[in-house]
Amino acid sequence: MQHLVPDHVRAVPGPRTPVFAARSAVEGEALTVLHRAARALLAGLPDLTERLMTVLREREPAYRAAMETDADGVREEVQRSLRLNVGSLLRPGELREAARRCSWAIGRSRAERGLPLDALLRAFRLGGGLVWQGLVDETTRRHPADVRLLVHVAADVWNFVDEHCAVVADAYRQTERELVWRRENRLRLMTAALLDGTARIADLPATAAALGLPEQGRYAVVVVRLSAGRSYQDARGPAELPGLRVLWHRDRDGGGSHGIVLADGGPSAGNDRDHDHATGDGTGTRTRATGGGPDGPEDRTAAGPALDAGRIGRRLVLPPGARAGVSPVADGLAAIGDARRLADTALRTCPRTGGTVVLEEQLPAALVVSAPNLGAALAERVLGPLLRLDPADRDVLLDTLTAWLSCDGSAQRAAAGLYCHRNTVLNRLRRCEQLTGRSLTRPADLVELSLALSSHRLCTG
């Protein structure tokens, strides 16, 4: 038998009136008919449950799969929902909230089990349709003259079904958000543990599977800091590494990030995926396989030869004023903590004006920043007399010595860069020798001068 109520009366917009309030003598009679039929349905609840189980099995593939793995659980859920919802037709004041709590629990449970929301809502609609048809059939069979009275409560019955669909949908979506947050937080914590070096060896296989990275791959760590006053909110992303698989982890202050770079050049373990895990504390994680930094949508793993740190550094594209450090390539996820510390050391050697420093290419400077107290003592011992000159004179001599060292000891090239005559450069260098007591022709003195200049720039500049 078809439903007695057309679709257009099933949803009444705006605030709902109390269910089944007696608004007229005719509606009072309709409620009597409804209650009588509802009591009959409750008396045959096991049969009604099996009928709905059959409908769900035949018409909802998602529920059919759920029944194959846990038929008793689905049956118990269906029967409890029917008992409370049909009971609410009889005793709304007593059972309505219990029925809502039941629907909420079903929404949470099915979200946790991965049942699609559309399938869940269709199941509730099917259940509502089955109950309504049962009310009509029961009345037709025992009191056929009263069937016409059910029209007066049809809108209330279907509004009740709509209300519970809304409850189920709200519970499902809230649970889904919680599950997404938990997953993102788990991946963020895994990434942080790798970078901190606190990940347990026993957990690395699970971490590799969750992050989609090979446990025994070759990795470098890139640390990027944005220029002062900038954060992730000011730019689409802090850096790009085109063509490389990178797992970015945003710093808590939002001013930079660490990237775990897969240096193998081949496909990563597991399925390619895209992770963007931003949390309330301002941190986040993102997997990228091509340009766009930590905030882009792409994820394609590029195949190619294995990379070294220098090639990774040359591929790194930074926004204006950003600074970056690149660690040496290390073997396996277990070595990422050490690589992160080396990347941080490389960043400390980076000029304040910005740029990328590959640690392997700046090891002397890295030694200086790793022991800043010793570096400061070296700068004072070697450059002390020079540093105590008037600022203008001091800066001219320091710039000349730095340019000469950068030009591999060529006074001619240094003069071109400083826009002065070659003899001017030589005169300034002789003055540097006199002030420092070091000879630019003695290798040991050159090493001291070079390290002292680096220390002055990095530790006191």
Short mmCIF file of C-alpha atoms in Angstrom, two decimals:
data_model
loop_
_atom_site.label_atom_id
_atom_site.label_comp_id
_atom_site.label_asym_id
_atom_site.label_seq_id
_atom_site.Cartn_x
_atom_site.Cartn_y
_atom_site.Cartn_z
CA MET A 1 0.00 0.00 0.00
CA GLN A 2 1.31 3.44 -0.90
CA HIS A 3 1.82 6.12 1.75
CA LEU A 4 -1.28 8.12 2.42
CA VAL A 5 0.68 11.36 2.67
CA PRO A 6 2.34 13.06 -0.32
CA ASP A 7 5.96 14.18 -0.09
CA HIS A 8 5.12 17.87 0.16
CA VAL A 9 3.74 17.51 3.70
CA ARG A 10 6.73 15.69 5.11
CA ALA A 11 8.80 18.73 6.05
CA VAL A 12 7.28 21.72 7.76
CA PRO A 13 9.70 24.66 7.93
CA GLY A 14 10.13 26.81 11.00
CA PRO A 15 9.70 25.91 14.70
CA ARG A 16 7.98 22.60 15.25
CA THR A 17 4.87 22.50 17.40
CA PRO A 18 4.67 19.90 20.20
CA VAL A 19 4.13 16.46 18.70
CA PHE A 20 0.58 15.18 18.62
CA ALA A 21 -0.98 18.03 20.64
CA ALA A 22 -4.75 17.78 20.55
CA ARG A 23 -5.73 20.76 18.40
CA SER A 24 -9.29 19.74 17.53
CA ALA A 25 -11.81 17.04 18.12
CA VAL A 26 -10.93 15.40 14.77
CA GLU A 27 -7.25 15.44 15.58
CA GLY A 28 -8.05 13.97 19.00
CA GLU A 29 -9.71 11.07 17.25
CA ALA A 30 -6.71 10.81 14.91
CA LEU A 31 -4.36 10.57 17.90
CA THR A 32 -6.47 7.79 19.34
CA VAL A 33 -6.18 5.88 16.07
CA LEU A 34 -2.44 6.58 15.92
CA HIS A 35 -1.84 5.38 19.48
CA ARG A 36 -3.84 2.23 18.91
CA ALA A 37 -1.82 1.36 15.79
CA ALA A 38 1.48 2.26 17.50
CA ARG A 39 0.75 -0.10 20.39
CA ALA A 40 0.16 -2.88 17.87
CA LEU A 41 3.50 -2.13 16.19
CA LEU A 42 5.31 -2.25 19.54
CA ALA A 43 3.67 -5.58 20.29
CA GLY A 44 5.14 -6.91 17.05
CA LEU A 45 8.50 -5.15 17.40
CA PRO A 46 10.67 -8.22 16.58
CA ASP A 47 8.78 -8.72 13.33
CA LEU A 48 8.98 -5.01 12.49
CA THR A 49 12.74 -5.13 13.16
CA GLU A 50 13.24 -8.05 10.80
CA ARG A 51 11.19 -6.37 8.09
CA LEU A 52 13.37 -3.26 8.31
CA MET A 53 16.52 -5.41 8.32
CA THR A 54 15.29 -7.03 5.12
CA VAL A 55 14.56 -3.66 3.49
CA LEU A 56 17.99 -2.33 4.42
CA ARG A 57 19.72 -5.47 3.17
CA GLU A 58 17.92 -5.24 -0.17
CA ARG A 59 18.08 -1.49 -0.75
CA GLU A 60 21.21 -0.20 1.02
CA PRO A 61 24.54 -1.78 -0.04
CA ALA A 62 26.38 -0.07 2.82
CA TYR A 63 24.06 -1.63 5.37
CA ARG A 64 24.25 -4.96 3.59
CA ALA A 65 28.02 -4.91 4.07
CA ALA A 66 27.59 -3.90 7.72
CA MET A 67 25.22 -6.82 8.30
CA GLU A 68 27.72 -9.25 6.81
CA THR A 69 30.24 -8.30 9.49
CA ASP A 70 27.96 -7.51 12.45
CA ALA A 71 24.36 -8.53 11.84
CA ASP A 72 23.54 -8.80 15.54
CA GLY A 73 24.87 -5.29 16.20
CA VAL A 74 22.80 -3.81 13.37
CA ARG A 75 19.70 -5.70 14.54
CA GLU A 76 20.10 -4.45 18.11
CA GLU A 77 20.58 -0.89 16.86
CA VAL A 78 17.51 -1.07 14.61
CA GLN A 79 15.31 -2.59 17.29
CA ARG A 80 16.32 -0.05 19.93
CA SER A 81 15.66 2.82 17.53
CA LEU A 82 12.25 1.46 16.52
CA ARG A 83 11.23 0.82 20.12
CA LEU A 84 12.04 4.37 21.24
CA ASN A 85 10.73 6.14 18.15
CA VAL A 86 7.45 4.23 17.97
CA GLY A 87 7.18 4.60 21.75
CA SER A 88 7.54 8.36 21.29
CA LEU A 89 4.32 8.33 19.29
CA LEU A 90 2.60 7.08 22.45
CA ARG A 91 4.53 8.89 25.17
CA PRO A 92 6.38 11.86 23.63
CA GLY A 93 7.03 13.63 26.92
CA GLU A 94 8.58 10.53 28.43
CA LEU A 95 10.51 9.02 25.53
CA ARG A 96 11.24 11.81 23.06
CA GLU A 97 14.62 12.79 24.54
CA ALA A 98 15.62 9.15 24.92
CA ALA A 99 14.77 8.63 21.23
CA ARG A 100 16.90 11.65 20.29
CA ARG A 101 19.81 10.33 22.33
CA CYS A 102 19.45 6.97 20.59
CA SER A 103 19.51 8.60 17.15
CA TRP A 104 22.54 10.69 18.19
CA ALA A 105 24.36 7.55 19.35
CA ILE A 106 23.58 5.81 16.05
CA GLY A 107 24.95 8.78 14.12
CA ARG A 108 28.20 8.71 16.11
CA SER A 109 28.54 4.94 15.90
CA ARG A 110 28.01 4.77 12.16
CA ALA A 111 30.42 7.68 11.54
CA GLU A 112 33.09 5.84 13.53
CA ARG A 113 32.48 2.71 11.45
CA GLY A 114 32.71 4.63 8.18
CA LEU A 115 29.14 4.10 6.98
CA PRO A 116 28.33 6.84 4.43
CA LEU A 117 26.05 9.57 5.78
CA ASP A 118 23.76 9.31 2.74
CA ALA A 119 23.21 5.62 3.46
CA LEU A 120 22.47 6.36 7.11
CA LEU A 121 19.91 9.04 6.27
CA ARG A 122 18.25 6.80 3.69
CA ALA A 123 18.04 4.07 6.33
CA PHE A 124 16.22 6.43 8.69
CA ARG A 125 13.88 7.44 5.89
CA LEU A 126 13.23 3.81 5.08
CA GLY A 127 12.58 3.13 8.74
CA GLY A 128 10.18 6.06 8.93
CA GLY A 129 8.41 4.84 5.81
CA LEU A 130 8.12 1.34 7.20
CA VAL A 131 6.66 2.59 10.49
CA TRP A 132 4.17 4.81 8.69
CA GLN A 133 3.16 1.96 6.39
CA GLY A 134 2.80 -0.29 9.43
CA LEU A 135 0.48 2.25 11.08
CA VAL A 136 -1.63 2.47 7.94
CA ASP A 137 -1.71 -1.31 7.42
CA GLU A 138 -2.62 -2.01 11.04
CA THR A 139 -5.46 0.50 10.97
CA THR A 140 -6.70 -0.74 7.57
CA ARG A 141 -6.73 -4.33 8.76
CA ARG A 142 -8.53 -3.78 12.08
CA HIS A 143 -10.41 -0.49 11.68
CA PRO A 144 -10.58 0.41 7.99
CA ALA A 145 -13.00 3.27 8.56
CA ASP A 146 -10.39 5.08 10.69
CA VAL A 147 -7.64 5.16 8.05
CA ARG A 148 -8.82 8.57 6.84
CA LEU A 149 -8.05 10.02 10.29
CA LEU A 150 -4.33 9.26 9.97
CA VAL A 151 -4.05 12.06 7.42
CA HIS A 152 -4.41 14.54 10.29
CA VAL A 153 -1.23 13.27 12.03
CA ALA A 154 0.82 12.45 8.93
CA ALA A 155 2.69 15.76 8.92
CA ASP A 156 3.60 15.30 12.60
CA VAL A 157 4.88 11.77 11.97
CA TRP A 158 7.06 12.86 9.06
CA ASN A 159 8.28 15.95 10.89
CA PHE A 160 9.32 13.54 13.63
CA VAL A 161 11.27 11.50 11.06
CA ASP A 162 12.87 14.67 9.66
CA GLU A 163 13.84 15.77 13.16
CA HIS A 164 15.65 12.50 13.80
CA CYS A 165 17.37 12.64 10.41
CA ALA A 166 18.70 16.05 11.44
CA VAL A 167 19.86 14.68 14.80
CA VAL A 168 21.63 11.78 13.09
CA ALA A 169 23.28 14.09 10.54
CA ASP A 170 24.50 16.49 13.24
CA ALA A 171 25.94 13.63 15.30
CA TYR A 172 27.58 12.11 12.23
CA ARG A 173 29.21 15.36 11.11
CA GLN A 174 30.43 16.23 14.60
CA THR A 175 31.94 12.77 14.98
CA GLU A 176 33.48 13.01 11.53
CA ARG A 177 35.14 16.30 12.47
CA GLU A 178 36.45 14.74 15.68
CA LEU A 179 37.83 11.75 13.78
CA VAL A 180 39.53 14.01 11.23
CA TRP A 181 41.05 16.08 14.03
CA ARG A 182 42.29 12.96 15.80
CA ARG A 183 43.84 11.63 12.62
CA GLU A 184 45.46 14.97 11.80
CA ASN A 185 46.70 15.37 15.35
CA ARG A 186 48.13 11.84 15.29
CA LEU A 187 50.02 12.53 12.06
CA ARG A 188 51.19 15.90 13.38
CA LEU A 189 52.52 14.26 16.55
CA MET A 190 54.22 11.55 14.48
CA THR A 191 55.93 14.18 12.34
CA ALA A 192 56.96 16.20 15.39
CA ALA A 193 58.42 13.07 17.02
CA LEU A 194 60.49 12.35 13.90
CA LEU A 195 61.83 15.90 13.83
CA ASP A 196 62.50 15.98 17.57
CA GLY A 197 64.23 12.61 17.45
CA THR A 198 61.85 11.21 20.08
CA ALA A 199 60.13 8.64 17.85
CA ARG A 200 60.58 5.09 19.12
CA ILE A 201 62.26 2.64 16.78
CA ALA A 202 59.38 0.19 17.33
CA ASP A 203 56.91 2.84 16.13
CA LEU A 204 58.71 3.68 12.88
CA PRO A 205 56.92 1.09 10.69
CA ALA A 206 53.52 2.45 11.76
CA THR A 207 54.74 6.03 11.32
CA ALA A 208 56.04 5.26 7.83
CA ALA A 209 52.71 3.69 6.84
CA ALA A 210 50.65 6.55 8.28
CA LEU A 211 52.74 9.27 6.63
CA GLY A 212 53.20 7.41 3.35
CA LEU A 213 57.00 7.49 3.56
CA PRO A 214 59.51 4.61 3.23
CA GLU A 215 61.06 3.71 6.57
CA GLN A 216 64.51 3.16 5.04
CA GLY A 217 64.41 6.03 2.55
CA ARG A 218 67.01 8.78 2.24
CA TYR A 219 65.93 12.07 3.78
CA ALA A 220 67.10 15.63 4.20
CA VAL A 221 65.50 18.20 6.47
CA VAL A 222 64.85 21.75 5.33
CA VAL A 223 64.06 24.49 7.83
CA VAL A 224 62.49 27.70 6.55
CA ARG A 225 61.96 30.90 8.48
CA LEU A 226 59.94 33.76 7.07
CA SER A 227 61.13 37.32 7.35
CA ALA A 228 60.25 39.20 10.53
CA GLY A 229 56.59 40.07 10.83
CA ARG A 230 55.40 37.52 8.27
CA SER A 231 53.51 34.32 8.95
CA TYR A 232 51.61 31.62 7.09
CA GLN A 233 48.59 33.87 7.02
CA ASP A 234 50.52 36.40 4.90
CA ALA A 235 51.50 34.06 2.08
CA ARG A 236 50.31 30.97 0.27
CA GLY A 237 53.31 29.07 1.59
CA PRO A 238 56.81 29.74 2.88
CA ALA A 239 58.71 27.70 0.30
CA GLU A 240 58.54 25.49 -2.75
CA LEU A 241 60.51 22.37 -3.67
CA PRO A 242 59.23 21.57 -7.16
CA GLY A 243 59.11 17.90 -8.05
CA LEU A 244 60.03 16.59 -4.59
CA ARG A 245 58.02 14.77 -1.96
CA VAL A 246 58.08 16.94 1.19
CA LEU A 247 56.34 16.50 4.53
CA TRP A 248 56.07 20.00 5.96
CA HIS A 249 55.55 20.67 9.65
CA ARG A 250 54.60 24.20 10.62
CA ASP A 251 56.31 25.83 13.59
CA ARG A 252 54.21 26.84 16.56
CA ASP A 253 54.82 30.56 16.04
CA GLY A 254 53.59 30.35 12.44
CA GLY A 255 56.75 32.04 11.14
CA GLY A 256 58.32 29.04 9.47
CA SER A 257 58.38 25.29 9.04
CA HIS A 258 60.50 22.17 8.83
CA GLY A 259 60.29 19.98 5.76
CA ILE A 260 61.22 16.29 5.61
CA VAL A 261 62.41 15.81 2.02
CA LEU A 262 62.41 12.37 0.43
CA ALA A 263 65.75 12.39 -1.40
CA ASP A 264 65.47 8.99 -3.10
CA GLY A 265 63.91 10.56 -6.17
CA GLY A 266 61.52 7.61 -6.59
CA PRO A 267 57.98 6.78 -5.48
CA SER A 268 57.26 6.78 -1.78
CA ALA A 269 55.90 3.84 0.16
CA GLY A 270 52.15 3.45 0.34
CA ASN A 271 49.60 5.41 -1.63
CA ASP A 272 50.33 8.98 -2.58
CA ARG A 273 48.32 11.22 -0.33
CA ASP A 274 48.02 14.82 0.71
CA HIS A 275 48.15 15.69 4.40
CA ASP A 276 47.31 19.11 5.74
CA HIS A 277 47.10 19.02 9.50
CA ALA A 278 46.56 22.37 11.09
CA THR A 279 45.62 22.51 14.74
CA GLY A 280 44.51 25.04 17.27
CA ASP A 281 48.03 25.55 18.57
CA GLY A 282 49.14 26.98 15.25
CA THR A 283 51.03 23.94 14.05
CA GLY A 284 50.38 21.87 11.01
CA THR A 285 51.70 19.18 8.71
CA ARG A 286 51.47 18.85 4.96
CA THR A 287 52.75 16.36 2.43
CA ARG A 288 53.67 17.80 -0.95
CA ALA A 289 55.16 16.21 -4.02
CA THR A 290 55.53 19.33 -6.12
CA GLY A 291 55.67 23.09 -5.74
CA GLY A 292 53.52 25.23 -3.51
CA GLY A 293 54.96 24.75 -0.04
CA PRO A 294 52.91 23.57 2.89
CA ASP A 295 49.63 25.09 1.79
CA GLY A 296 49.13 23.77 -1.74
CA PRO A 297 46.79 21.02 -2.90
CA GLU A 298 48.97 18.85 -5.12
CA ASP A 299 50.55 15.49 -4.37
CA ARG A 300 52.41 13.72 -7.15
CA THR A 301 55.55 11.77 -6.44
CA ALA A 302 58.23 12.41 -9.01
CA ALA A 303 60.62 9.66 -10.02
CA GLY A 304 64.25 10.46 -10.68
CA PRO A 305 67.80 10.01 -9.44
CA ALA A 306 68.69 10.27 -5.77
CA LEU A 307 69.43 13.81 -4.64
CA ASP A 308 72.15 15.29 -2.47
CA ALA A 309 71.74 18.24 -0.13
CA GLY A 310 73.23 20.67 -2.64
CA ARG A 311 70.69 19.82 -5.32
CA ILE A 312 67.86 20.09 -2.81
CA GLY A 313 69.10 23.51 -1.75
CA ARG A 314 69.31 24.70 -5.33
CA ARG A 315 65.72 23.58 -5.98
CA LEU A 316 64.37 25.37 -2.93
CA VAL A 317 62.39 28.49 -3.87
CA LEU A 318 61.84 31.00 -1.05
CA PRO A 319 59.66 34.08 -0.76
CA PRO A 320 61.53 37.40 -0.48
CA GLY A 321 63.49 37.76 2.75
CA ALA A 322 63.01 34.15 3.88
CA ARG A 323 65.95 32.16 5.24
CA ALA A 324 66.51 28.42 4.93
CA GLY A 325 68.92 25.74 6.08
CA VAL A 326 69.38 22.31 4.49
CA SER A 327 70.78 19.31 6.34
CA PRO A 328 72.95 16.58 4.83
CA VAL A 329 71.04 13.59 3.47
CA ALA A 330 70.52 10.88 6.12
CA ASP A 331 69.43 7.25 5.86
CA GLY A 332 66.08 6.22 7.31
CA LEU A 333 63.34 7.86 9.35
CA ALA A 334 65.32 7.16 12.53
CA ALA A 335 67.95 9.72 11.45
CA ILE A 336 65.54 12.60 10.85
CA GLY A 337 65.97 14.02 14.36
CA ASP A 338 69.71 14.46 13.85
CA ALA A 339 69.11 15.87 10.37
CA ARG A 340 66.68 18.43 11.79
CA ARG A 341 69.30 19.65 14.29
CA LEU A 342 71.84 20.01 11.48
CA ALA A 343 69.32 21.95 9.39
CA ASP A 344 68.76 24.31 12.33
CA THR A 345 72.52 24.79 12.54
CA ALA A 346 72.64 25.60 8.83
CA LEU A 347 69.87 28.15 9.29
CA ARG A 348 71.89 29.93 11.96
CA THR A 349 74.67 30.52 9.40
CA CYS A 350 72.23 32.06 6.92
CA PRO A 351 72.55 35.83 6.32
CA ARG A 352 69.87 37.97 7.91
CA THR A 353 68.97 39.28 4.47
CA GLY A 354 67.75 35.84 3.43
CA GLY A 355 68.80 32.94 1.26
CA THR A 356 69.50 29.22 1.52
CA VAL A 357 72.47 27.63 3.27
CA VAL A 358 73.41 23.98 2.70
CA LEU A 359 75.25 22.80 5.80
CA GLU A 360 77.79 20.74 3.89
CA GLU A 361 78.83 23.88 2.01
CA GLN A 362 79.28 26.01 5.15
CA LEU A 363 80.89 23.67 7.67
CA PRO A 364 83.42 26.22 9.04
CA ALA A 365 80.61 28.69 9.73
CA ALA A 366 78.57 25.86 11.24
CA LEU A 367 81.43 25.13 13.63
CA VAL A 368 81.43 28.77 14.71
CA VAL A 369 77.68 28.97 15.42
CA SER A 370 77.77 25.61 17.21
CA ALA A 371 80.07 27.15 19.85
CA PRO A 372 79.10 30.84 19.92
CA ASN A 373 81.08 31.65 23.07
CA LEU A 374 84.25 30.29 21.53
CA GLY A 375 83.43 32.08 18.29
CA ALA A 376 83.04 35.40 20.06
CA ALA A 377 86.34 34.84 21.90
CA LEU A 378 88.07 34.06 18.60
CA ALA A 379 86.67 37.20 16.95
CA GLU A 380 87.88 39.35 19.85
CA ARG A 381 91.34 37.76 19.94
CA VAL A 382 91.99 38.00 16.19
CA LEU A 383 90.01 41.09 15.17
CA GLY A 384 89.94 43.02 18.45
CA PRO A 385 92.15 45.97 17.45
CA LEU A 386 90.38 46.28 14.10
CA LEU A 387 86.93 46.13 15.70
CA ARG A 388 87.78 48.99 18.05
CA LEU A 389 88.38 51.46 15.21
CA ASP A 390 85.86 54.15 14.32
CA PRO A 391 82.82 52.41 12.77
CA ALA A 392 83.34 53.86 9.29
CA ASP A 393 87.03 52.87 9.18
CA ARG A 394 86.29 49.47 10.75
CA ASP A 395 83.55 48.61 8.25
CA VAL A 396 85.73 49.54 5.26
CA LEU A 397 88.52 47.23 6.42
CA LEU A 398 86.14 44.35 7.30
CA ASP A 399 84.36 44.64 3.94
CA THR A 400 87.68 44.69 2.08
CA LEU A 401 89.02 41.63 3.92
CA THR A 402 85.76 39.77 3.39
CA ALA A 403 85.68 40.60 -0.32
CA TRP A 404 89.31 39.56 -0.78
CA LEU A 405 88.67 36.18 0.89
CA SER A 406 85.52 35.69 -1.19
CA CYS A 407 87.53 36.36 -4.36
CA ASP A 408 90.07 33.66 -3.49
CA GLY A 409 92.77 36.20 -2.66
CA SER A 410 92.45 38.18 -5.90
CA ALA A 411 92.95 41.90 -5.22
CA GLN A 412 91.88 42.73 -8.78
CA ARG A 413 88.50 40.99 -8.47
CA ALA A 414 87.96 42.36 -4.98
CA ALA A 415 88.66 45.88 -6.26
CA ALA A 416 86.06 45.45 -9.01
CA GLY A 417 83.46 44.39 -6.46
CA LEU A 418 84.34 47.24 -4.11
CA TYR A 419 84.52 49.84 -6.91
CA CYS A 420 88.04 50.94 -6.03
CA HIS A 421 91.60 50.58 -7.35
CA ARG A 422 93.58 47.39 -6.85
CA ASN A 423 96.25 49.30 -4.91
CA THR A 424 93.58 50.60 -2.54
CA VAL A 425 92.63 47.02 -1.74
CA LEU A 426 96.27 46.07 -1.13
CA ASN A 427 96.80 49.06 1.16
CA ARG A 428 93.74 48.15 3.22
CA LEU A 429 94.86 44.53 3.47
CA ARG A 430 98.29 45.60 4.75
CA ARG A 431 96.57 47.67 7.40
CA CYS A 432 94.49 44.65 8.40
CA GLU A 433 97.71 42.66 8.82
CA GLN A 434 99.21 45.36 11.01
CA LEU A 435 96.14 45.63 13.26
CA THR A 436 95.57 41.90 13.68
CA GLY A 437 99.17 40.75 13.73
CA ARG A 438 98.32 38.10 11.14
CA SER A 439 99.89 37.57 7.75
CA LEU A 440 97.66 36.97 4.74
CA THR A 441 100.37 34.80 3.22
CA ARG A 442 100.48 32.37 6.14
CA PRO A 443 97.80 29.59 5.82
CA ALA A 444 97.26 29.23 9.59
CA ASP A 445 96.68 32.96 9.93
CA LEU A 446 94.25 32.91 6.99
CA VAL A 447 92.21 30.19 8.70
CA GLU A 448 92.05 32.24 11.90
CA LEU A 449 91.04 35.39 10.04
CA SER A 450 88.36 33.60 8.02
CA LEU A 451 86.83 31.97 11.12
CA ALA A 452 87.04 35.21 13.07
CA LEU A 453 85.21 37.09 10.31
CA SER A 454 82.50 34.41 10.20
CA SER A 455 82.17 34.56 13.99
CA HIS A 456 81.87 38.33 13.96
CA ARG A 457 79.19 38.19 11.31
CA LEU A 458 77.21 35.30 12.81
CA CYS A 459 77.64 35.68 16.55
CA THR A 460 77.97 39.41 17.08
CA GLY A 461 76.66 40.89 13.84
#
